[in-house]
Amino acid sequence: MTDAAQNLTEQGTTGVSPRTQRLKARLRARYARETRFRWYGRAAIGVALAFLVILLGSIITQGYTAFYAHTVTLPVYMDPARIDRSYPQGANFEQIVAEQQIRRLSVQDDEQGTKASAMKALLSSELKFQAAKMIARQPGLLGQTVPVAAPLSDDAEMYLKGKITRDQPEDQRRVSNAQMDWLDRMKASGAVRAHFNAALFTKGDSTQPELAGLLGAVVGSALMLMVTALIAIPVGVGAAVWLEEYSPRNRITAIIEVNINNLAAVPSIVYGLLGLALFINFMHLPRASPLVGGLVLALMALPTIIIATRSSLKAVPPSIREAALAMGASRTQTVFGHVLPLAMPGVMTGAIISMAHALGETAPLLLIGMISFVPGVPHAIDEPVGALPSLIYIWENASERAFHERTAAAILVLLAFMIVMNAAAVLLRRRFERRW
Amino acid sequence: MKSRIFRAPEGSSTGGASEAATLSTAPAVGAHASAPLGPIKIAARDVSVFYGEKQALFDVSLEIPDKTVTALIGPSGCGKSTFLRTMNRMNDTIPGTRVTGRIEMDGEDINDRKIDPVLLRAQVGMVFQKPNPFPKSIYENVAYGPKIHGLASTKGEMDEIVQKSLKRAGLWDEVADRLHSPGTGLSGGQQQRLVIARAIAVEPEVILMDEPCSALDPIATAKIEELIDELRERYCIVIVTHSMAQAARVSQRTAFFHMGKLVETGDTEEIFTNPRERRTLDYITGRFG
């Protein structure tokens, strides 16, 4: 013992035995390996974080402009000569407003009215509906000059948000120099005002980018997830409980097990094809409805939920099972009174993560028809809807540039939706967690 | 026809005075050897147990008297726990297990098809090696058995059962003021007594203990041993133990198992002082095992 102690204290001095030297060299190598490994870990985390920052950064820089919008408020002389009192919707308000606005900016129009048309292009078609609504509600406004507020058109928005600039050659952009001047003057006079884009969250999809919102898709996704959760969680947990706690161990259950594991790896588009064939072509359920979407996503989520539930059931200590059984609890009392409650945190986490996965799934939705344009906000699970991921796909493919910033905004909303779900998973896990 | 196994347990009117008396007596080797043994409670005849193809127990025949502590001793893997688990049919819960032979409790074959293992386990309580309270409150742990078997119809009755069981398990004084705190928060020895309280709350006739002290320190072990000695007044107790000294201290009867066979059985004093079999002597003197 004293020899060893001496060897340890007299490191580096003469008289160190070869054995100690070997040990020391080996120890150095072991520490070096550990240090290296820590750095590998840090490097891996660093790379992952960098990618995350790049991804989020690019989405946010592209998408943040979609969260504000411009409204133009113009005094409009409700010309009784051009507006039919009994049918105000028929009046060409955009033309009327554009002509009046041209005059107000002291711009001389030519015979073809090109200036008025150029001004009209800056205004959203929403203006017409707003004005018509006002007249329909208060016919007395005819002959008076009243302020009318409406969004700007997508092209005007793009200029005000700096996505179209004067640097580009005039013939290659959708906003001319004259239009830019007008917008600048309207902005300077206070007619054009920037504000939070509430329409993005209160409106359904539209062909006009400035009028398009996410609400329809958010509601569609939520309805679909509800169907998925109501089907996949009870069926998945039930199947897992049976397989883990009740089923005999034989060839048939072994085959079932292998198949469940394989199904978890089947590409989602295959589930889309299955849903198309089974739910739409065979069962004649309504196309593009949250019902069909939810069913398809439930099929997709089932294997994941079953696997997660089984592994958390397996993790419950056998002593708890034995305790309950030895007390004379039946198998069902044991499972539902003791084992499943203890497995609940794991079950919940598995279920919510598979729900979050289902939320972002796009391919199967495209196959069951959720790629079509659906305006408005859905109210029932059997009417056609859009979903967030398919809306992102549709908007990204749209030709209007203003849709692209909205695509990024939709991605951010989808991410927020997922973060909320994952946070719920963490909270539920904490709540159900019990020590034994 | 109502099976005798499931008749209501006899009124437990044994006085508390004798309990208190035994409590103060420190158990010593052979201290209770002269105590009169009860009638035969469980009789096993030619019991063999197979785990799949592997035979774990070979033709064990053993009679276990009532109101007595019977110790099952032997080296690891000798089949003593397997034998213990045949008495409440816990082996049924392991897939691929087969039990042959007869195990009679009060003259009735417990492996009979008419016998429901769930009801049997209400009559034959079990305490495991590792304390395994449910992750619930102390109260809920003890009340669990009476609740699932419907033994209490009112809250008052249940409170009474819980209090009585905890008192009998010698835990009442330590937990009376925190019945609703988690059972898993108790110390190891307290947990084991909680588990015993849980087992006796359903008024079983037999209590099986599978190395109940192997995870406990000596002081907690001494408490459990005292408790076992008290419980003997009411119940038929079968205990598996690795500790020779423990078998000597708490049991009146001892059965020595080796390689899945019952080698020798008899009064504890006799087994420990004058075993008939050479293997028994070698084991208890520590020559193998």
GROMACS .gro file of C-alpha atoms in nm, chain A residues 15-396:
model
  382
   15GLY     CA    1   1.239   0.580  -0.937
   16VAL     CA    2   0.889   0.554  -1.076
   17SER     CA    3   0.814   0.195  -1.155
   18PRO     CA    4   0.742   0.099  -1.517
   19ARG     CA    5   0.396  -0.015  -1.408
   20THR     CA    6   0.309   0.333  -1.280
   21GLN     CA    7   0.444   0.491  -1.594
   22ARG     CA    8   0.226   0.264  -1.803
   23LEU     CA    9  -0.075   0.347  -1.590
   24LYS     CA   10  -0.006   0.717  -1.620
   25ALA     CA   11   0.032   0.704  -1.995
   26ARG     CA   12  -0.286   0.508  -2.020
   27LEU     CA   13  -0.466   0.754  -1.792
   28ARG     CA   14  -0.354   1.045  -2.011
   29ALA     CA   15  -0.493   0.867  -2.315
   30ARG     CA   16  -0.820   0.804  -2.135
   31TYR     CA   17  -0.858   1.167  -2.033
   32ALA     CA   18  -0.767   1.281  -2.384
   33ARG     CA   19  -1.032   1.052  -2.528
   34GLU     CA   20  -1.290   1.190  -2.290
   35THR     CA   21  -1.200   1.550  -2.374
   36ARG     CA   22  -1.215   1.471  -2.746
   37PHE     CA   23  -1.552   1.311  -2.708
   38ARG     CA   24  -1.689   1.613  -2.523
   39TRP     CA   25  -1.576   1.834  -2.805
   40TYR     CA   26  -1.741   1.606  -3.062
   41GLY     CA   27  -2.062   1.644  -2.866
   42ARG     CA   28  -2.032   2.020  -2.848
   43ALA     CA   29  -1.954   2.037  -3.218
   44ALA     CA   30  -2.258   1.826  -3.302
   45ILE     CA   31  -2.484   2.045  -3.091
   46GLY     CA   32  -2.328   2.355  -3.245
   47VAL     CA   33  -2.394   2.233  -3.599
   48ALA     CA   34  -2.750   2.140  -3.511
   49LEU     CA   35  -2.810   2.479  -3.351
   50ALA     CA   36  -2.658   2.658  -3.648
   51PHE     CA   37  -2.893   2.481  -3.886
   52LEU     CA   38  -3.187   2.563  -3.662
   53VAL     CA   39  -3.088   2.928  -3.651
   54ILE     CA   40  -3.044   2.939  -4.029
   55LEU     CA   41  -3.380   2.771  -4.083
   56LEU     CA   42  -3.572   2.984  -3.838
   57GLY     CA   43  -3.384   3.297  -3.942
   58SER     CA   44  -3.469   3.255  -4.307
   59ILE     CA   45  -3.833   3.178  -4.233
   60ILE     CA   46  -3.866   3.474  -3.999
   61THR     CA   47  -3.691   3.721  -4.229
   62GLN     CA   48  -3.916   3.610  -4.514
   63GLY     CA   49  -4.231   3.589  -4.312
   64TYR     CA   50  -4.235   3.870  -4.059
   65THR     CA   51  -4.367   4.119  -4.316
   66ALA     CA   52  -4.685   3.912  -4.350
   67PHE     CA   53  -4.779   4.002  -3.994
   68TYR     CA   54  -4.842   4.366  -4.083
   69ALA     CA   55  -5.047   4.517  -4.363
   70HIS     CA   56  -5.145   4.856  -4.501
   71THR     CA   57  -5.490   5.003  -4.510
   72VAL     CA   58  -5.580   5.294  -4.733
   73THR     CA   59  -5.856   5.528  -4.621
   74LEU     CA   60  -5.992   5.754  -4.896
   75PRO     CA   61  -6.274   6.007  -4.902
   76VAL     CA   62  -6.518   5.887  -5.166
   77TYR     CA   63  -6.789   6.097  -5.325
   78MET     CA   64  -7.078   5.856  -5.360
   79ASP     CA   65  -7.184   5.975  -5.703
   80PRO     CA   66  -7.562   5.910  -5.739
   81ALA     CA   67  -7.521   5.920  -6.117
   82ARG     CA   68  -7.295   5.614  -6.115
   83ILE     CA   69  -7.428   5.417  -5.818
   84ASP     CA   70  -7.761   5.243  -5.840
   85ARG     CA   71  -7.936   5.285  -5.506
   86SER     CA   72  -8.117   4.952  -5.535
   87TYR     CA   73  -7.812   4.759  -5.656
   88PRO     CA   74  -7.496   4.917  -5.513
   89GLN     CA   75  -7.296   4.597  -5.571
   90GLY     CA   76  -7.324   4.662  -5.943
   91ALA     CA   77  -7.139   4.993  -5.927
   92ASN     CA   78  -6.777   5.005  -6.036
   93PHE     CA   79  -6.651   5.155  -5.709
   94GLU     CA   80  -6.286   5.085  -5.783
   95GLN     CA   81  -6.309   5.289  -6.100
   96ILE     CA   82  -6.496   5.567  -5.919
   97VAL     CA   83  -6.246   5.579  -5.634
   98ALA     CA   84  -5.947   5.558  -5.867
   99GLU     CA   85  -6.071   5.845  -6.084
  100GLN     CA   86  -6.143   6.062  -5.778
  101GLN     CA   87  -5.806   5.980  -5.629
  102ILE     CA   88  -5.626   6.067  -5.954
  103ARG     CA   89  -5.795   6.406  -5.951
  104ARG     CA   90  -5.708   6.456  -5.586
  105LEU     CA   91  -5.340   6.392  -5.664
  106SER     CA   92  -5.375   6.639  -5.960
  107VAL     CA   93  -5.274   6.381  -6.217
  108GLN     CA   94  -5.400   6.439  -6.569
  109ASP     CA   95  -5.548   6.121  -6.714
  110ASP     CA   96  -5.535   6.034  -7.083
  111GLU     CA   97  -5.825   5.929  -7.301
  112GLN     CA   98  -5.787   5.559  -7.236
  113GLY     CA   99  -5.793   5.621  -6.862
  114THR     CA  100  -5.459   5.443  -6.812
  115LYS     CA  101  -5.375   5.650  -6.505
  116ALA     CA  102  -5.704   5.561  -6.341
  117SER     CA  103  -5.641   5.195  -6.425
  118ALA     CA  104  -5.294   5.220  -6.273
  119MET     CA  105  -5.444   5.372  -5.958
  120LYS     CA  106  -5.710   5.103  -5.955
  121ALA     CA  107  -5.436   4.838  -5.955
  122LEU     CA  108  -5.312   4.973  -5.624
  123LEU     CA  109  -5.648   4.917  -5.455
  124SER     CA  110  -5.780   4.584  -5.336
  125SER     CA  111  -6.109   4.450  -5.469
  126GLU     CA  112  -6.215   4.457  -5.103
  127LEU     CA  113  -6.275   4.831  -5.149
  128LYS     CA  114  -6.570   4.762  -5.373
  129PHE     CA  115  -6.733   4.532  -5.116
  130GLN     CA  116  -6.674   4.777  -4.835
  131ALA     CA  117  -6.829   5.068  -5.025
  132ALA     CA  118  -7.123   4.863  -5.150
  133LYS     CA  119  -7.189   4.744  -4.798
  134MET     CA  120  -7.195   5.101  -4.672
  135ILE     CA  121  -7.446   5.210  -4.933
  136ALA     CA  122  -7.663   4.905  -4.878
  137ARG     CA  123  -7.672   4.977  -4.508
  138GLN     CA  124  -7.716   5.354  -4.535
  139PRO     CA  125  -7.862   5.458  -4.874
  140GLY     CA  126  -7.861   5.815  -4.740
  141LEU     CA  127  -7.486   5.832  -4.799
  142LEU     CA  128  -7.548   5.867  -5.172
  143GLY     CA  129  -7.446   6.212  -5.286
  144GLN     CA  130  -7.216   6.260  -4.989
  145THR     CA  131  -6.842   6.223  -4.948
  146VAL     CA  132  -6.752   5.952  -4.695
  147PRO     CA  133  -6.422   5.788  -4.596
  148VAL     CA  134  -6.386   5.428  -4.710
  149ALA     CA  135  -6.112   5.203  -4.571
  150ALA     CA  136  -5.975   4.898  -4.751
  151PRO     CA  137  -5.653   4.703  -4.789
  152LEU     CA  138  -5.407   4.793  -5.060
  153SER     CA  139  -5.352   4.549  -5.342
  154ASP     CA  140  -5.076   4.291  -5.309
  155ASP     CA  141  -4.848   4.477  -5.551
  156ALA     CA  142  -4.882   4.803  -5.358
  157GLU     CA  143  -4.810   4.609  -5.038
  158MET     CA  144  -4.498   4.461  -5.190
  159TYR     CA  145  -4.370   4.810  -5.272
  160LEU     CA  146  -4.450   4.952  -4.928
  161LYS     CA  147  -4.281   4.652  -4.763
  162GLY     CA  148  -3.972   4.706  -4.975
  163LYS     CA  149  -4.001   4.383  -5.173
  164ILE     CA  150  -4.030   4.583  -5.495
  165THR     CA  151  -3.781   4.866  -5.524
  166ARG     CA  152  -3.694   5.137  -5.772
  167ASP     CA  153  -3.358   4.969  -5.836
  168GLN     CA  154  -3.525   4.714  -6.057
  169PRO     CA  155  -3.587   4.815  -6.420
  170GLU     CA  156  -3.937   4.956  -6.447
  171ASP     CA  157  -4.052   4.711  -6.713
  172GLN     CA  158  -3.954   4.419  -6.493
  173ARG     CA  159  -4.164   4.511  -6.195
  174ARG     CA  160  -4.534   4.519  -6.133
  175VAL     CA  161  -4.536   4.868  -5.984
  176SER     CA  162  -4.446   5.160  -6.210
  177ASN     CA  163  -4.256   5.471  -6.105
  178ALA     CA  164  -4.577   5.674  -6.122
  179GLN     CA  165  -4.759   5.429  -5.898
  180MET     CA  166  -4.469   5.442  -5.654
  181ASP     CA  167  -4.489   5.820  -5.645
  182TRP     CA  168  -4.863   5.807  -5.576
  183LEU     CA  169  -4.816   5.557  -5.296
  184ASP     CA  170  -4.543   5.772  -5.143
  185ARG     CA  171  -4.770   6.076  -5.156
  186MET     CA  172  -5.067   5.886  -5.011
  187LYS     CA  173  -4.846   5.758  -4.733
  188ALA     CA  174  -4.711   6.105  -4.661
  189SER     CA  175  -5.064   6.244  -4.645
  190GLY     CA  176  -5.166   5.979  -4.393
  191ALA     CA  177  -5.412   5.802  -4.621
  192VAL     CA  178  -5.204   5.484  -4.609
  193ARG     CA  179  -5.144   5.339  -4.266
  194ALA     CA  180  -4.955   5.028  -4.151
  195HIS     CA  181  -5.108   4.802  -3.885
  196PHE     CA  182  -5.109   4.447  -3.751
  197ASN     CA  183  -5.243   4.208  -4.013
  198ALA     CA  184  -5.543   4.071  -3.824
  199ALA     CA  185  -5.693   3.941  -4.148
  200LEU     CA  186  -5.421   3.676  -4.157
  201PHE     CA  187  -5.577   3.515  -3.850
  202THR     CA  188  -5.945   3.593  -3.903
  203LYS     CA  189  -5.998   3.505  -4.268
  204GLY     CA  190  -5.995   3.195  -4.482
  205ASP     CA  191  -5.801   3.143  -4.799
  206SER     CA  192  -5.854   3.378  -5.092
  207THR     CA  193  -5.727   3.422  -5.445
  208GLN     CA  194  -5.624   3.778  -5.350
  209PRO     CA  195  -5.312   3.759  -5.134
  210GLU     CA  196  -5.405   4.070  -4.935
  211LEU     CA  197  -5.733   3.905  -4.834
  212ALA     CA  198  -5.599   3.555  -4.769
  213GLY     CA  199  -5.589   3.430  -4.410
  214LEU     CA  200  -5.492   3.117  -4.222
  215LEU     CA  201  -5.802   3.070  -4.011
  216GLY     CA  202  -5.965   2.824  -4.249
  217ALA     CA  203  -5.655   2.609  -4.257
  218VAL     CA  204  -5.598   2.633  -3.882
  219VAL     CA  205  -5.956   2.527  -3.814
  220GLY     CA  206  -5.928   2.255  -4.079
  221SER     CA  207  -5.610   2.122  -3.919
  222ALA     CA  208  -5.762   2.139  -3.572
  223LEU     CA  209  -6.077   1.951  -3.680
  224MET     CA  210  -5.862   1.692  -3.851
  225LEU     CA  211  -5.638   1.647  -3.548
  226MET     CA  212  -5.945   1.610  -3.330
  227VAL     CA  213  -6.066   1.322  -3.547
  228THR     CA  214  -5.716   1.173  -3.544
  229ALA     CA  215  -5.682   1.198  -3.167
  230LEU     CA  216  -6.030   1.057  -3.100
  231ILE     CA  217  -5.955   0.755  -3.316
  232ALA     CA  218  -5.583   0.694  -3.289
  233ILE     CA  219  -5.532   0.741  -2.915
  234PRO     CA  220  -5.802   0.505  -2.782
  235VAL     CA  221  -5.741   0.244  -3.051
  236GLY     CA  222  -5.363   0.269  -3.025
  237VAL     CA  223  -5.354   0.255  -2.646
  238GLY     CA  224  -5.608  -0.028  -2.645
  239ALA     CA  225  -5.409  -0.229  -2.897
  240ALA     CA  226  -5.088  -0.171  -2.704
  241VAL     CA  227  -5.247  -0.274  -2.374
  242TRP     CA  228  -5.383  -0.590  -2.527
  243LEU     CA  229  -5.056  -0.681  -2.695
  244GLU     CA  230  -4.850  -0.607  -2.387
  245GLU     CA  231  -5.072  -0.729  -2.107
  246TYR     CA  232  -5.320  -0.981  -2.239
  247SER     CA  233  -5.212  -1.140  -2.565
  248PRO     CA  234  -5.063  -1.487  -2.560
  249ARG     CA  235  -4.709  -1.503  -2.691
  250ASN     CA  236  -4.745  -1.702  -3.009
  251ARG     CA  237  -4.675  -1.688  -3.379
  252ILE     CA  238  -4.975  -1.473  -3.459
  253THR     CA  239  -4.893  -1.203  -3.206
  254ALA     CA  240  -4.531  -1.214  -3.323
  255ILE     CA  241  -4.648  -1.146  -3.679
  256ILE     CA  242  -4.870  -0.863  -3.555
  257GLU     CA  243  -4.575  -0.712  -3.372
  258VAL     CA  244  -4.345  -0.724  -3.671
  259ASN     CA  245  -4.613  -0.568  -3.887
  260ILE     CA  246  -4.676  -0.283  -3.646
  261ASN     CA  247  -4.308  -0.204  -3.641
  262ASN     CA  248  -4.300  -0.212  -4.021
  263LEU     CA  249  -4.610   0.005  -4.053
  264ALA     CA  250  -4.438   0.276  -3.852
  265ALA     CA  251  -4.184   0.302  -4.132
  266VAL     CA  252  -4.429   0.306  -4.426
  267PRO     CA  253  -4.406   0.634  -4.622
  268SER     CA  254  -4.698   0.861  -4.549
  269ILE     CA  255  -4.799   0.890  -4.913
  270VAL     CA  256  -4.890   0.522  -4.904
  271TYR     CA  257  -5.136   0.598  -4.627
  272GLY     CA  258  -5.275   0.872  -4.851
  273LEU     CA  259  -5.332   0.620  -5.129
  274LEU     CA  260  -5.492   0.380  -4.883
  275GLY     CA  261  -5.720   0.657  -4.758
  276LEU     CA  262  -5.814   0.752  -5.112
  277ALA     CA  263  -5.900   0.393  -5.202
  278LEU     CA  264  -6.068   0.296  -4.877
  279PHE     CA  265  -6.240   0.603  -4.738
  280ILE     CA  266  -6.321   0.796  -5.055
  281ASN     CA  267  -6.357   0.543  -5.336
  282PHE     CA  268  -6.496   0.256  -5.131
  283MET     CA  269  -6.675   0.415  -4.837
  284HIS     CA  270  -6.769   0.731  -5.028
  285LEU     CA  271  -6.681   0.967  -4.745
  286PRO     CA  272  -6.662   1.332  -4.854
  287ARG     CA  273  -6.341   1.429  -5.028
  288ALA     CA  274  -6.100   1.671  -4.864
  289SER     CA  275  -6.302   1.661  -4.541
  290PRO     CA  276  -6.143   1.664  -4.196
  291LEU     CA  277  -6.314   1.330  -4.139
  292VAL     CA  278  -6.119   1.156  -4.414
  293GLY     CA  279  -5.802   1.350  -4.336
  294GLY     CA  280  -5.831   1.259  -3.968
  295LEU     CA  281  -5.889   0.893  -4.051
  296VAL     CA  282  -5.584   0.880  -4.276
  297LEU     CA  283  -5.366   1.056  -4.021
  298ALA     CA  284  -5.503   0.823  -3.750
  299LEU     CA  285  -5.391   0.521  -3.953
  300MET     CA  286  -5.052   0.683  -3.981
  301ALA     CA  287  -5.026   0.771  -3.614
  302LEU     CA  288  -5.144   0.430  -3.486
  303PRO     CA  289  -4.815   0.238  -3.512
  304THR     CA  290  -4.623   0.516  -3.339
  305ILE     CA  291  -4.875   0.537  -3.056
  306ILE     CA  292  -4.880   0.159  -3.016
  307ILE     CA  293  -4.501   0.138  -3.002
  308ALA     CA  294  -4.469   0.429  -2.757
  309THR     CA  295  -4.744   0.291  -2.533
  310ARG     CA  296  -4.597  -0.056  -2.532
  311SER     CA  297  -4.254   0.064  -2.435
  312SER     CA  298  -4.391   0.275  -2.152
  313LEU     CA  299  -4.601  -0.021  -2.032
  314LYS     CA  300  -4.286  -0.232  -2.040
  315ALA     CA  301  -4.107   0.028  -1.829
  316VAL     CA  302  -4.353  -0.008  -1.540
  317PRO     CA  303  -4.172  -0.215  -1.277
  318PRO     CA  304  -4.303  -0.572  -1.258
  319SER     CA  305  -4.317  -0.539  -0.879
  320ILE     CA  306  -4.625  -0.316  -0.918
  321ARG     CA  307  -4.800  -0.581  -1.128
  322GLU     CA  308  -4.709  -0.852  -0.879
  323ALA     CA  309  -4.826  -0.637  -0.588
  324ALA     CA  310  -5.167  -0.583  -0.743
  325LEU     CA  311  -5.208  -0.942  -0.859
  326ALA     CA  312  -5.103  -1.078  -0.521
  327MET     CA  313  -5.367  -0.856  -0.360
  328GLY     CA  314  -5.627  -1.040  -0.560
  329ALA     CA  315  -5.674  -0.774  -0.826
  330SER     CA  316  -5.792  -0.914  -1.156
  331ARG     CA  317  -5.575  -0.865  -1.459
  332THR     CA  318  -5.795  -0.581  -1.580
  333GLN     CA  319  -5.788  -0.411  -1.239
  334THR     CA  320  -5.411  -0.444  -1.237
  335VAL     CA  321  -5.371  -0.298  -1.583
  336PHE     CA  322  -5.617  -0.011  -1.557
  337GLY     CA  323  -5.569   0.064  -1.188
  338HIS     CA  324  -5.191   0.047  -1.166
  339VAL     CA  325  -4.993  -0.024  -1.480
  340LEU     CA  326  -5.159   0.214  -1.723
  341PRO     CA  327  -5.167   0.513  -1.484
  342LEU     CA  328  -4.796   0.466  -1.422
  343ALA     CA  329  -4.733   0.441  -1.795
  344MET     CA  330  -4.946   0.750  -1.863
  345PRO     CA  331  -4.663   1.006  -1.898
  346GLY     CA  332  -4.500   0.796  -2.166
  347VAL     CA  333  -4.832   0.725  -2.337
  348MET     CA  334  -4.917   1.096  -2.340
  349THR     CA  335  -4.580   1.195  -2.478
  350GLY     CA  336  -4.601   0.934  -2.750
  351ALA     CA  337  -4.954   1.032  -2.841
  352ILE     CA  338  -4.885   1.405  -2.858
  353ILE     CA  339  -4.564   1.365  -3.052
  354SER     CA  340  -4.744   1.149  -3.306
  355MET     CA  341  -5.021   1.412  -3.319
  356ALA     CA  342  -4.763   1.684  -3.384
  357HIS     CA  343  -4.619   1.465  -3.657
  358ALA     CA  344  -4.966   1.417  -3.806
  359LEU     CA  345  -5.022   1.794  -3.794
  360GLY     CA  346  -4.727   1.855  -4.023
  361GLU     CA  347  -4.803   1.569  -4.262
  362THR     CA  348  -4.871   1.686  -4.617
  363ALA     CA  349  -4.835   1.402  -4.866
  364PRO     CA  350  -5.142   1.199  -4.762
  365LEU     CA  351  -5.355   1.515  -4.758
  366LEU     CA  352  -5.266   1.595  -5.117
  367LEU     CA  353  -5.394   1.253  -5.222
  368ILE     CA  354  -5.728   1.285  -5.050
  369GLY     CA  355  -5.798   1.615  -5.221
  370MET     CA  356  -5.681   1.868  -4.966
  371ILE     CA  357  -5.492   2.054  -5.232
  372SER     CA  358  -5.784   2.243  -5.375
  373PHE     CA  359  -5.862   2.604  -5.306
  374VAL     CA  360  -6.111   2.629  -5.018
  375PRO     CA  361  -6.221   2.982  -4.930
  376GLY     CA  362  -6.381   3.062  -4.598
  377VAL     CA  363  -6.371   2.887  -4.263
  378PRO     CA  364  -6.506   2.530  -4.222
  379HIS     CA  365  -6.770   2.446  -3.964
  380ALA     CA  366  -6.816   2.070  -3.991
  381ILE     CA  367  -6.601   1.763  -4.027
  382ASP     CA  368  -6.766   1.653  -4.349
  383GLU     CA  369  -6.713   1.964  -4.557
  384PRO     CA  370  -6.403   2.031  -4.765
  385VAL     CA  371  -6.129   2.214  -4.580
  386GLY     CA  372  -5.774   2.321  -4.619
  387ALA     CA  373  -5.504   2.223  -4.374
  388LEU     CA  374  -5.198   2.419  -4.270
  389PRO     CA  375  -4.939   2.204  -4.448
  390SER     CA  376  -5.139   2.183  -4.770
  391LEU     CA  377  -5.205   2.558  -4.754
  392ILE     CA  378  -4.832   2.614  -4.729
  393TYR     CA  379  -4.788   2.397  -5.036
  394ILE     CA  380  -5.059   2.585  -5.228
  395TRP     CA  381  -4.933   2.930  -5.133
  396GLU     CA  382  -4.573   2.847  -5.211
   0.00000   0.00000   0.00000
